[in-house]
mmCIF file of C-alpha atoms and ligand atoms in Angstrom:
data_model
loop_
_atom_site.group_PDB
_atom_site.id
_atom_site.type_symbol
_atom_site.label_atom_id
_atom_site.label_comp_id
_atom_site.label_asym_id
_atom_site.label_seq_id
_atom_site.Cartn_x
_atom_site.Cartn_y
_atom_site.Cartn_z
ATOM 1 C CA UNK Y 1 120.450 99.745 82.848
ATOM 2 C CA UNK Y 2 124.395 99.787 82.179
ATOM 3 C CA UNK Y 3 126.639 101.936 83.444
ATOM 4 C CA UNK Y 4 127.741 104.534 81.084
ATOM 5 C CA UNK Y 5 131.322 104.355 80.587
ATOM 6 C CA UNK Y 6 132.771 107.821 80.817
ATOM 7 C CA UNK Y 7 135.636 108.193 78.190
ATOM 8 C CA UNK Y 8 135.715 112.283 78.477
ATOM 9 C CA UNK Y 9 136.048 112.471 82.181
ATOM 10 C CA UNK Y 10 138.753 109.465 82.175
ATOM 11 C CA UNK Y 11 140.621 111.154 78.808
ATOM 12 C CA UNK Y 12 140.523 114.410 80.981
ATOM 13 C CA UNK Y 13 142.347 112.524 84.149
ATOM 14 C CA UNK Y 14 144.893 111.323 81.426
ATOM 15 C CA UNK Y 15 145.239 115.339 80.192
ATOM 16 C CA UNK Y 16 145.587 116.759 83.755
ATOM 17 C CA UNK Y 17 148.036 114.421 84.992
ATOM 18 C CA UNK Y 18 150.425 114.803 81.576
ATOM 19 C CA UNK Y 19 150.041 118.749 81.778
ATOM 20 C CA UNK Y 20 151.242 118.300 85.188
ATOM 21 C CA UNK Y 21 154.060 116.149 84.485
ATOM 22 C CA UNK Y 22 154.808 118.262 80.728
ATOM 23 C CA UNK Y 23 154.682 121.966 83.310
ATOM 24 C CA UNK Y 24 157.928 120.332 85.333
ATOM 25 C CA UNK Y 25 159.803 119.642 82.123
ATOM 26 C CA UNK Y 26 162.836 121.999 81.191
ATOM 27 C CA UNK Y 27 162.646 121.071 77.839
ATOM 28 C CA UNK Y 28 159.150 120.462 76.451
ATOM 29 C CA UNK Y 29 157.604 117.009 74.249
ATOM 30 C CA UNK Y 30 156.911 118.224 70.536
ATOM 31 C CA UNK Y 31 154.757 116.729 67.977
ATOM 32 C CA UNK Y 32 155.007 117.180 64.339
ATOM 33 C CA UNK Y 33 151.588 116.647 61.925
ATOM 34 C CA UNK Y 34 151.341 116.334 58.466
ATOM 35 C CA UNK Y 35 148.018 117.220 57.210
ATOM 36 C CA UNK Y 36 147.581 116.287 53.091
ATOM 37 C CA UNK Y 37 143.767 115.790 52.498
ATOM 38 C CA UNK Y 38 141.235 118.124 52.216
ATOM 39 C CA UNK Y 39 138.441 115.716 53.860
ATOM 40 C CA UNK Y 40 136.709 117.910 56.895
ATOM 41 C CA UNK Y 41 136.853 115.798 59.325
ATOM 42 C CA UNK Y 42 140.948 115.174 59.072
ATOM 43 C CA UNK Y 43 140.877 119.025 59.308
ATOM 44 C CA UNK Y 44 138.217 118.864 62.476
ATOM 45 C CA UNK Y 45 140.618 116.065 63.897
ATOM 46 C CA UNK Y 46 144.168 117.893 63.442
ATOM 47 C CA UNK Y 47 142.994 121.226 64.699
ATOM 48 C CA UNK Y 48 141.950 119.431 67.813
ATOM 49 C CA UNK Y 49 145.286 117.468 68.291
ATOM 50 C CA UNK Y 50 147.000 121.098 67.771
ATOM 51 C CA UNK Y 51 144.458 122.388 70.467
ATOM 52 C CA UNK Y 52 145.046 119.760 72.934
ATOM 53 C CA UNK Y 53 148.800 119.858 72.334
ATOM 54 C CA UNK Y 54 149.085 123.849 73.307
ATOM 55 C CA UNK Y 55 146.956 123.382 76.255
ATOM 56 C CA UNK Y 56 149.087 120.398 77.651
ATOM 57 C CA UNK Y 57 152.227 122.085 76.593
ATOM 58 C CA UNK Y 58 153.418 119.848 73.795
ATOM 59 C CA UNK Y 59 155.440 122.074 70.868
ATOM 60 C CA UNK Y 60 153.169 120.823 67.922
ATOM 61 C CA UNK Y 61 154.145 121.890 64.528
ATOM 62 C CA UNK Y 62 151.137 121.171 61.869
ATOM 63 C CA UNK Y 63 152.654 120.901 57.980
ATOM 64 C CA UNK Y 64 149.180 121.350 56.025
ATOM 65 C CA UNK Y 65 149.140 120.832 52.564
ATOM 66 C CA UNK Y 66 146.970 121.501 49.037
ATOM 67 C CA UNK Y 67 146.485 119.291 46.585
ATOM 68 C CA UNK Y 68 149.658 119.906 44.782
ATOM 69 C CA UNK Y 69 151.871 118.155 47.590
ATOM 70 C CA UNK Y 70 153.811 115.105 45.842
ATOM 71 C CA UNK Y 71 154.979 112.048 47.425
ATOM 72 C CA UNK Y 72 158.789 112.942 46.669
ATOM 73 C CA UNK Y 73 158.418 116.230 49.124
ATOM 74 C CA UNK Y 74 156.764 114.018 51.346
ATOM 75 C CA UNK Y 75 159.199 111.758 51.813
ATOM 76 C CA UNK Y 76 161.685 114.249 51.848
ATOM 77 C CA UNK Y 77 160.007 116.350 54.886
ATOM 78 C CA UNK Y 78 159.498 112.725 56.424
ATOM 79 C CA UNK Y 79 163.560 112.405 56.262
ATOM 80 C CA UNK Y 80 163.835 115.736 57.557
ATOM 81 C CA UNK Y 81 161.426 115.362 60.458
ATOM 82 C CA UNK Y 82 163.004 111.764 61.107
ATOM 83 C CA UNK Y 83 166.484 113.163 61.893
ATOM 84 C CA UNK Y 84 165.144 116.540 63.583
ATOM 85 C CA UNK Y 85 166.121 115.840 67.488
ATOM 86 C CA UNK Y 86 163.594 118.402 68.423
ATOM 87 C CA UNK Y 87 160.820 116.598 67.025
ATOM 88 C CA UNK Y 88 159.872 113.593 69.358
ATOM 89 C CA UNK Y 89 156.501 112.256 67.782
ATOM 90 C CA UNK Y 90 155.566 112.331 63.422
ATOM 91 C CA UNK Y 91 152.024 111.678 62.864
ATOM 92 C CA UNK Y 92 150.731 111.690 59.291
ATOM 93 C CA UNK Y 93 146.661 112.088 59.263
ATOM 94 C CA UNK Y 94 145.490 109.031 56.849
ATOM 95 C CA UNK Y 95 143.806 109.401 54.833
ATOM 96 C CA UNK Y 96 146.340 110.908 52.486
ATOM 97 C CA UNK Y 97 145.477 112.821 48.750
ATOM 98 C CA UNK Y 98 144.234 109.515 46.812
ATOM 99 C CA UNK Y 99 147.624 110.795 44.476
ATOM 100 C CA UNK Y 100 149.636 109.646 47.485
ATOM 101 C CA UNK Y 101 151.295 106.232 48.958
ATOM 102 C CA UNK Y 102 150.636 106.331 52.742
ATOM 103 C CA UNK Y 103 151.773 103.190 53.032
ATOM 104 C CA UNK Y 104 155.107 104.405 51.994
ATOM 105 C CA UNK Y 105 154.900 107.363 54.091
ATOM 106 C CA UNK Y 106 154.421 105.104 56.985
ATOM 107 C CA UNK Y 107 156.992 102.625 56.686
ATOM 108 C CA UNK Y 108 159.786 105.703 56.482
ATOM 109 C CA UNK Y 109 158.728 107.394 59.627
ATOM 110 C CA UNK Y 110 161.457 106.314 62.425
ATOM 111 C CA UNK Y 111 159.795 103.684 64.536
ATOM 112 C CA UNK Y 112 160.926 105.388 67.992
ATOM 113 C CA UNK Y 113 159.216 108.718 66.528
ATOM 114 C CA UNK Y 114 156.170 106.878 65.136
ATOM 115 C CA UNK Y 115 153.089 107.984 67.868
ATOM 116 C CA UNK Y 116 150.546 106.446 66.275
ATOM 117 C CA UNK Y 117 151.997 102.995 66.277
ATOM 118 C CA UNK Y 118 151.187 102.360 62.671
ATOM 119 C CA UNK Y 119 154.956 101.148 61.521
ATOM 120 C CA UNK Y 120 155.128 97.454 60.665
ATOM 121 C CA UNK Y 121 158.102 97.443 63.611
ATOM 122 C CA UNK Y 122 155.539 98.352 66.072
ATOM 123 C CA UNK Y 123 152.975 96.633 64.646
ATOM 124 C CA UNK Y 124 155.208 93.573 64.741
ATOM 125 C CA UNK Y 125 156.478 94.291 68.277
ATOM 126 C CA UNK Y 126 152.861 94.514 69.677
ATOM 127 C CA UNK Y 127 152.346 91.177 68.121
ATOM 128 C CA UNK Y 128 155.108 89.384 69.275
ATOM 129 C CA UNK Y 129 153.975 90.847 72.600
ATOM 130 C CA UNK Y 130 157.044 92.893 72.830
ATOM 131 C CA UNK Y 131 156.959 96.276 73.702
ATOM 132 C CA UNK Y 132 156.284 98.782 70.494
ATOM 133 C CA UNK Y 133 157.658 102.358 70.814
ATOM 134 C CA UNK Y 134 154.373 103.479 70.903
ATOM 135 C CA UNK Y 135 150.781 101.237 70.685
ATOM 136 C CA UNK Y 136 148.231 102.223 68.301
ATOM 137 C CA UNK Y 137 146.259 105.142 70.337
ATOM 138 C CA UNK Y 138 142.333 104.444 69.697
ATOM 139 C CA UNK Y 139 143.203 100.714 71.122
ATOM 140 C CA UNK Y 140 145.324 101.806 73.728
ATOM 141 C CA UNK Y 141 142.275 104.378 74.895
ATOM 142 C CA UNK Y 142 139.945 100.960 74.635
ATOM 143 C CA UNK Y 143 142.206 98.671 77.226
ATOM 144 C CA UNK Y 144 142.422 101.744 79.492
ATOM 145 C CA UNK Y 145 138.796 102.206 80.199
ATOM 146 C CA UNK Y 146 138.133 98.252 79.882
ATOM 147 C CA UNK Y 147 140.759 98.659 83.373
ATOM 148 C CA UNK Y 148 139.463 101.959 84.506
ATOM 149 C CA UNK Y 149 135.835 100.452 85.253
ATOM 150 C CA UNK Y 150 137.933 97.002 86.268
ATOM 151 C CA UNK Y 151 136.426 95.216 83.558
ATOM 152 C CA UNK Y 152 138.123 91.133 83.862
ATOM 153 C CA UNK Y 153 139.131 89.899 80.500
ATOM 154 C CA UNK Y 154 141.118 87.107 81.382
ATOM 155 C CA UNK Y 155 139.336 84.016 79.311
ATOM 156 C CA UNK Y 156 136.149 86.290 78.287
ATOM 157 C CA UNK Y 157 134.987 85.801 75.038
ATOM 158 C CA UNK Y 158 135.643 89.174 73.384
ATOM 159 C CA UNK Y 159 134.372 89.936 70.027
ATOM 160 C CA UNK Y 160 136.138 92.548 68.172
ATOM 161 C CA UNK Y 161 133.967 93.688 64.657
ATOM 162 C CA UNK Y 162 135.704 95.344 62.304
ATOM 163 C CA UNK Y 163 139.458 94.443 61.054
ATOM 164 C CA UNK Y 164 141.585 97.591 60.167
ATOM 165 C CA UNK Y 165 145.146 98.090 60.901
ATOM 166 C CA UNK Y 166 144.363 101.589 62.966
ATOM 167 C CA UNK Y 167 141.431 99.686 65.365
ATOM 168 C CA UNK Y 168 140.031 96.494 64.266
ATOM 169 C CA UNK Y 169 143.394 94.671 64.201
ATOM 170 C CA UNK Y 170 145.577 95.787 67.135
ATOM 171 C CA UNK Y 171 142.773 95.778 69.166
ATOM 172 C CA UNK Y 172 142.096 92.317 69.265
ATOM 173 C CA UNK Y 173 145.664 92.071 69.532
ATOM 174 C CA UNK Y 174 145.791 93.755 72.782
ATOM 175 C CA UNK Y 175 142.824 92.221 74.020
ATOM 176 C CA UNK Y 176 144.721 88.334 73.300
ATOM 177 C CA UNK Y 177 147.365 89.849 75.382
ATOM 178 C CA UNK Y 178 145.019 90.553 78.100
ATOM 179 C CA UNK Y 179 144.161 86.763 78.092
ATOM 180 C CA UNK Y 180 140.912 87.707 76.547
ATOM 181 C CA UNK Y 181 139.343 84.568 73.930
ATOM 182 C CA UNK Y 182 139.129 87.088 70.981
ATOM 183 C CA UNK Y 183 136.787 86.617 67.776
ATOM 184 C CA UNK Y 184 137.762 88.698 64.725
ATOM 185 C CA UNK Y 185 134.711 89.762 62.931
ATOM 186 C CA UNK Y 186 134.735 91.908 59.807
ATOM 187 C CA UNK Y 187 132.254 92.506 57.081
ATOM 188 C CA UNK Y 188 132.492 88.903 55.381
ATOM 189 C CA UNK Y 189 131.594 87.593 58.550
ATOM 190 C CA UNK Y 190 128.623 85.180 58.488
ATOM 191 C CA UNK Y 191 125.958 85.115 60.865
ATOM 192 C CA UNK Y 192 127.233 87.912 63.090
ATOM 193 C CA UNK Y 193 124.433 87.876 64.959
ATOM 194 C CA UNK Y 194 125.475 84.333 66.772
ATOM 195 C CA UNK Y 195 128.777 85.043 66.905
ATOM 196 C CA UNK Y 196 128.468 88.442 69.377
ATOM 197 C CA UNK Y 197 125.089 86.520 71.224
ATOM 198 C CA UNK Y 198 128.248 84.490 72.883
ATOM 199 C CA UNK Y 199 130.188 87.688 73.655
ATOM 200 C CA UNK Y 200 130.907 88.907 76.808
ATOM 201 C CA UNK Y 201 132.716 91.938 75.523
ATOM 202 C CA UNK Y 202 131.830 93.148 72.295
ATOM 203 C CA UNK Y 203 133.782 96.100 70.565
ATOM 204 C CA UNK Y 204 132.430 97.515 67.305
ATOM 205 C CA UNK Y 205 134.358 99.731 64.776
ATOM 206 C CA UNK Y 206 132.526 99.205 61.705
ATOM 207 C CA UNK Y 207 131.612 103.130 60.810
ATOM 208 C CA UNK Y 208 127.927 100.914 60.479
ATOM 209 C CA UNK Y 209 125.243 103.354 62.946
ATOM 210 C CA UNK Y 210 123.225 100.839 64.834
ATOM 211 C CA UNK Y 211 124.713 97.926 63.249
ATOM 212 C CA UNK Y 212 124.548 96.286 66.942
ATOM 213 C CA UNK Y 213 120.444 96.063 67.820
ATOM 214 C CA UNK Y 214 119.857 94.942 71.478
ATOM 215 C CA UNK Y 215 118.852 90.915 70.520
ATOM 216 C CA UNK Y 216 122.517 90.636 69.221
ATOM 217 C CA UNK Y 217 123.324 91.403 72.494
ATOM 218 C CA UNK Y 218 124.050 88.829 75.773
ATOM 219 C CA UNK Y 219 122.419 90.085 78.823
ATOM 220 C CA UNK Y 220 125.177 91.778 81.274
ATOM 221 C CA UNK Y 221 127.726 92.369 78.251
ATOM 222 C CA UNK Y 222 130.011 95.026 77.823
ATOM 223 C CA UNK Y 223 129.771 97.230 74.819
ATOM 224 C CA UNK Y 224 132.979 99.082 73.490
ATOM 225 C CA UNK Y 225 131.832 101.458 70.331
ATOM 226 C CA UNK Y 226 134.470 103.018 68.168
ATOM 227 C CA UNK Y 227 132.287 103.835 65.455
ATOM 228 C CA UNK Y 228 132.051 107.462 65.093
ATOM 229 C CA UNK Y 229 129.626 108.249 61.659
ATOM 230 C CA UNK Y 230 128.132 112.048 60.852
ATOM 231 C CA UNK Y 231 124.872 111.599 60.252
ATOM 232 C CA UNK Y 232 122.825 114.255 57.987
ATOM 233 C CA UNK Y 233 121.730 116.002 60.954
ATOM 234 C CA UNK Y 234 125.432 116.848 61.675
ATOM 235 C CA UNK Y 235 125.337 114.607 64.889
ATOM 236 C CA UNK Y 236 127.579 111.471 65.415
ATOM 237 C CA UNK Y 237 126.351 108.132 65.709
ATOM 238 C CA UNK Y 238 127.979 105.230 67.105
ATOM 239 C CA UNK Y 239 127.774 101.671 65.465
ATOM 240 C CA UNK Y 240 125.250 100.242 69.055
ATOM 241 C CA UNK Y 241 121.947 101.201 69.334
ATOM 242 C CA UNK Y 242 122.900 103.039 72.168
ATOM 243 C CA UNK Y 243 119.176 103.667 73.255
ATOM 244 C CA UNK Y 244 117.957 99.980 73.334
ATOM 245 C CA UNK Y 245 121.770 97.949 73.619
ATOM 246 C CA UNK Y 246 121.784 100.007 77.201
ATOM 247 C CA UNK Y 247 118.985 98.270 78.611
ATOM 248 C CA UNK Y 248 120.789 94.897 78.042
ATOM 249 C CA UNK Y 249 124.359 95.621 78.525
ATOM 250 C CA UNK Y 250 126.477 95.979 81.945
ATOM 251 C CA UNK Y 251 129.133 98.824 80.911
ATOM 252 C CA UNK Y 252 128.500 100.729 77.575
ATOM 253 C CA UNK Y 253 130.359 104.088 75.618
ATOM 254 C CA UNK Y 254 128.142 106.398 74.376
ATOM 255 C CA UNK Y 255 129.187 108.216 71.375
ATOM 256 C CA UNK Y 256 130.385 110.770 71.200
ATOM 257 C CA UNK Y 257 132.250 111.152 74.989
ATOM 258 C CA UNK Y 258 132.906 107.681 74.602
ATOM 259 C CA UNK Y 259 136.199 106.301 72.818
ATOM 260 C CA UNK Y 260 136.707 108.991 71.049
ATOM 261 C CA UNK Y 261 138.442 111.329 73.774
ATOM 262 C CA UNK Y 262 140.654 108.702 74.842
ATOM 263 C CA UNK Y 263 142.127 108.160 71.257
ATOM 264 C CA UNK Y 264 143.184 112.027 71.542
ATOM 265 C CA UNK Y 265 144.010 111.347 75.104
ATOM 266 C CA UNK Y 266 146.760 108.636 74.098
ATOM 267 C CA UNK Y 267 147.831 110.179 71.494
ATOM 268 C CA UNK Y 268 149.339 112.831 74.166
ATOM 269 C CA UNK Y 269 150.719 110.110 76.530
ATOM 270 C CA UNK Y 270 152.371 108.154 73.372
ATOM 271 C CA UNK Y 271 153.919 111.865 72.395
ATOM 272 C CA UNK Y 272 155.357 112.189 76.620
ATOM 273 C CA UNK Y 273 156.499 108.563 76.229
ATOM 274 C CA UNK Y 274 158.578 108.923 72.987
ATOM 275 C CA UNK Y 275 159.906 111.868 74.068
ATOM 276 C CA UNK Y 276 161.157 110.008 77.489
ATOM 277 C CA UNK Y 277 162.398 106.908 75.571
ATOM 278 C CA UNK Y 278 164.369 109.583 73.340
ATOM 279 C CA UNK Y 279 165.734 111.462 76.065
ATOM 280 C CA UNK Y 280 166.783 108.068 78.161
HETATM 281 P P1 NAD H 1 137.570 100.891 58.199
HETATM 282 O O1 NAD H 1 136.571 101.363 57.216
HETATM 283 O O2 NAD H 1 139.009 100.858 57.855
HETATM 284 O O3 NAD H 1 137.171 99.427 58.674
HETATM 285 C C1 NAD H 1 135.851 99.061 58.928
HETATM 286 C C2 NAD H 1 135.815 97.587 59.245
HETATM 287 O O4 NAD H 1 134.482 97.228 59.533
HETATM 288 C C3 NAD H 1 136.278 96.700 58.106
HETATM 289 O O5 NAD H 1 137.238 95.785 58.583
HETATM 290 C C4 NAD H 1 135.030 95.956 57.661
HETATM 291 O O6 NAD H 1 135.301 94.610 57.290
HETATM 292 C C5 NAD H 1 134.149 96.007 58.890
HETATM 293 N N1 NAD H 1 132.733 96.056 58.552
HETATM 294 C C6 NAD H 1 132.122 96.952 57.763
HETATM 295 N N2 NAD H 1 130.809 96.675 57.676
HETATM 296 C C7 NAD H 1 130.584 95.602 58.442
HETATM 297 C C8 NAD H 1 129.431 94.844 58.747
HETATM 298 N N3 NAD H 1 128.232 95.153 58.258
HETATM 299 N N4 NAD H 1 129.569 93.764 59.563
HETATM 300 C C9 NAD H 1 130.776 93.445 60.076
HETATM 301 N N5 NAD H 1 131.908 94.142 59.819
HETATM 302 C C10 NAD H 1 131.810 95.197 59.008
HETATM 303 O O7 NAD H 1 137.301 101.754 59.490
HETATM 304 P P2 NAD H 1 138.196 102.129 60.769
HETATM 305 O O8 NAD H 1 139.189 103.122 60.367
HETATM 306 O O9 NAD H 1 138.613 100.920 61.511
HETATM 307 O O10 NAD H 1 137.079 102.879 61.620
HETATM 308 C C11 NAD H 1 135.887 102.220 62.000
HETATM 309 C C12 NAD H 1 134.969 103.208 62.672
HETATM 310 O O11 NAD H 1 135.600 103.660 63.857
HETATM 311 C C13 NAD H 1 134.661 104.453 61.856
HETATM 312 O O12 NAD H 1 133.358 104.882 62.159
HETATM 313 C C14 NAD H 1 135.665 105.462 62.367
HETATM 314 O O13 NAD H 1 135.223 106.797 62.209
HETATM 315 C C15 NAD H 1 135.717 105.087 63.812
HETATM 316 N N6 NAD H 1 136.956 105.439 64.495
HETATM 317 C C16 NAD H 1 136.822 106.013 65.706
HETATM 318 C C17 NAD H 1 137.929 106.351 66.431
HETATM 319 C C18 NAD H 1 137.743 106.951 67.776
HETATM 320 O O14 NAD H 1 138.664 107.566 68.288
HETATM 321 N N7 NAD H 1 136.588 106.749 68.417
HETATM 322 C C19 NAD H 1 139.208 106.115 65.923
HETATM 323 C C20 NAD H 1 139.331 105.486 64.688
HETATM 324 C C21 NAD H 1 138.181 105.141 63.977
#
């Protein structure tokens, strides 16, 4: 049976040691979120980050918007946010109202204030493996507790399904930086089955539940899943077969208290780090 890979318990490490280092600060870290979509779970996601924010001691101001929010006062609070020096971190919740350019949005935000490492500079930064301001936070959380349970990468054969810019992407970015042999998969991918057979690390952010069945797994490999899905029961499934994948794998995150918790939990450090590249 594989070892469970606990994400809460290492996200809550993360939490304890930033409140600790947040309580010793004169001035505190501060976080502004824009909030312009009425979909639940962008509401269930931004109440948390405003949650976790107060507990750790991070100022975090939440703009929250109706439908009626257009992209010229967008950009506009964007510009204002941008050149406020008591605002260290802007993160816009995607998706946006369908009536709105996010793309836009993104590309105005200051790079050294953009948390969620979405601006083309950081993107581009990551990928020349230079340092971004900040690194995408779901990926970041992934390499974290691939190191945590001392997972080696170096010349693994890593496949990464799924291809966005917020997971798919950066993450097998990051994991080519770790020396890892990565194999992009996405959802014109043939044959997927043979492809993640070979994998000694496979990481799965498809929004797909039980997309990965045990037989397309390689005995002793390690399973990362992002996907996070609400089923009709109101639980959340993962895109692994957790049940049956755990009898085959080495290391695998159950969902939720997998990934999930570390995404928030980076989102916190990338907020403390801005704010100490700011103040340098
Ligand atoms: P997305 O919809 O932007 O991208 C999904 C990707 O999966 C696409 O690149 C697509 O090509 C690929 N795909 C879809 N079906 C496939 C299939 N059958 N075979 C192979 N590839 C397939 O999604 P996203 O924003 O990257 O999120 C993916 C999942 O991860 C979602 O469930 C999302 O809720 C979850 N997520 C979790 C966290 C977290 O903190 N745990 C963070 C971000 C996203």
């Amino acid at each position: 049976m594989a070892v469970i890979i606990d994400g809460k318990k290492c996200a809550e490490e993360i939490l304890d040691n930033l409140k600790d280092k947040i309580s010793k600060l004169e001035k505190k870290p501060s976080l502004a979120v824009i909030l312009a979509n009425d979909n639940p779970s962008s509401k269930i996601y931004v109440d948390n980050k405003e949650k976790v924010s107060m507990e750790l001691g991070i100022k975090s101001s939440v703009y929250r918007f109706d439908k009626s929010i257009t992209q010229g006062e967008l950009i506009k609070l964007i510009h204002e946010l941008n050149a406020d020096k008591n605002i260290n971190g802007i993160l816009v919740q995607l998706p946006l109202f369908e009536h709105l350019n996010s793309q836009e949005i993104i590309e105005l935000i200051n790079p050294k204030k953009d948390v969620d490492g979405f601006h083309p500079i950081n993107v581009g930064r990551l990928n020349c493996g230079l340092e971004p301001y900040a690194v995408c936070c779901t990926p970041k959380g992934i390499i974290k507790l691939l190191k945590k349970y001392k997972i080696n990468l170096v010349g693994k054969n890593v496949v990464v399904i799924g291809r966005s810019n917020i997971v798919g992407k950066p993450i097998a970015t990051l994991l080519t930086n770790e020396n890892a042999t990565v194999t992009l998969a996405h959802s014109k991918t043939k044959k997927l089955k043979e492809i993640t057979k070979n994998a000694d690390v496979i990481v799965s952010a498809t929004g797909h539940p039980k997309l990965i069945k045990a037989d397309m797994v390689k005995k002793g490999a390690v399973v990362i899943d992002v996907g996070i899905t609400k089923q009709i029961n109101g639980k959340l499934a993962g895109d692994v077969d957790f049940e049956k994948v755990k009898n085959v794998a080495s290391y695998i995150t159950p969902v939720p208290k997998g990934v999930g918790p570390m995404t928030i939990a980076c989102l916190m450090e990338n907020t403390y780090e801005l704010y100490l590249k700011q103040k340098a």
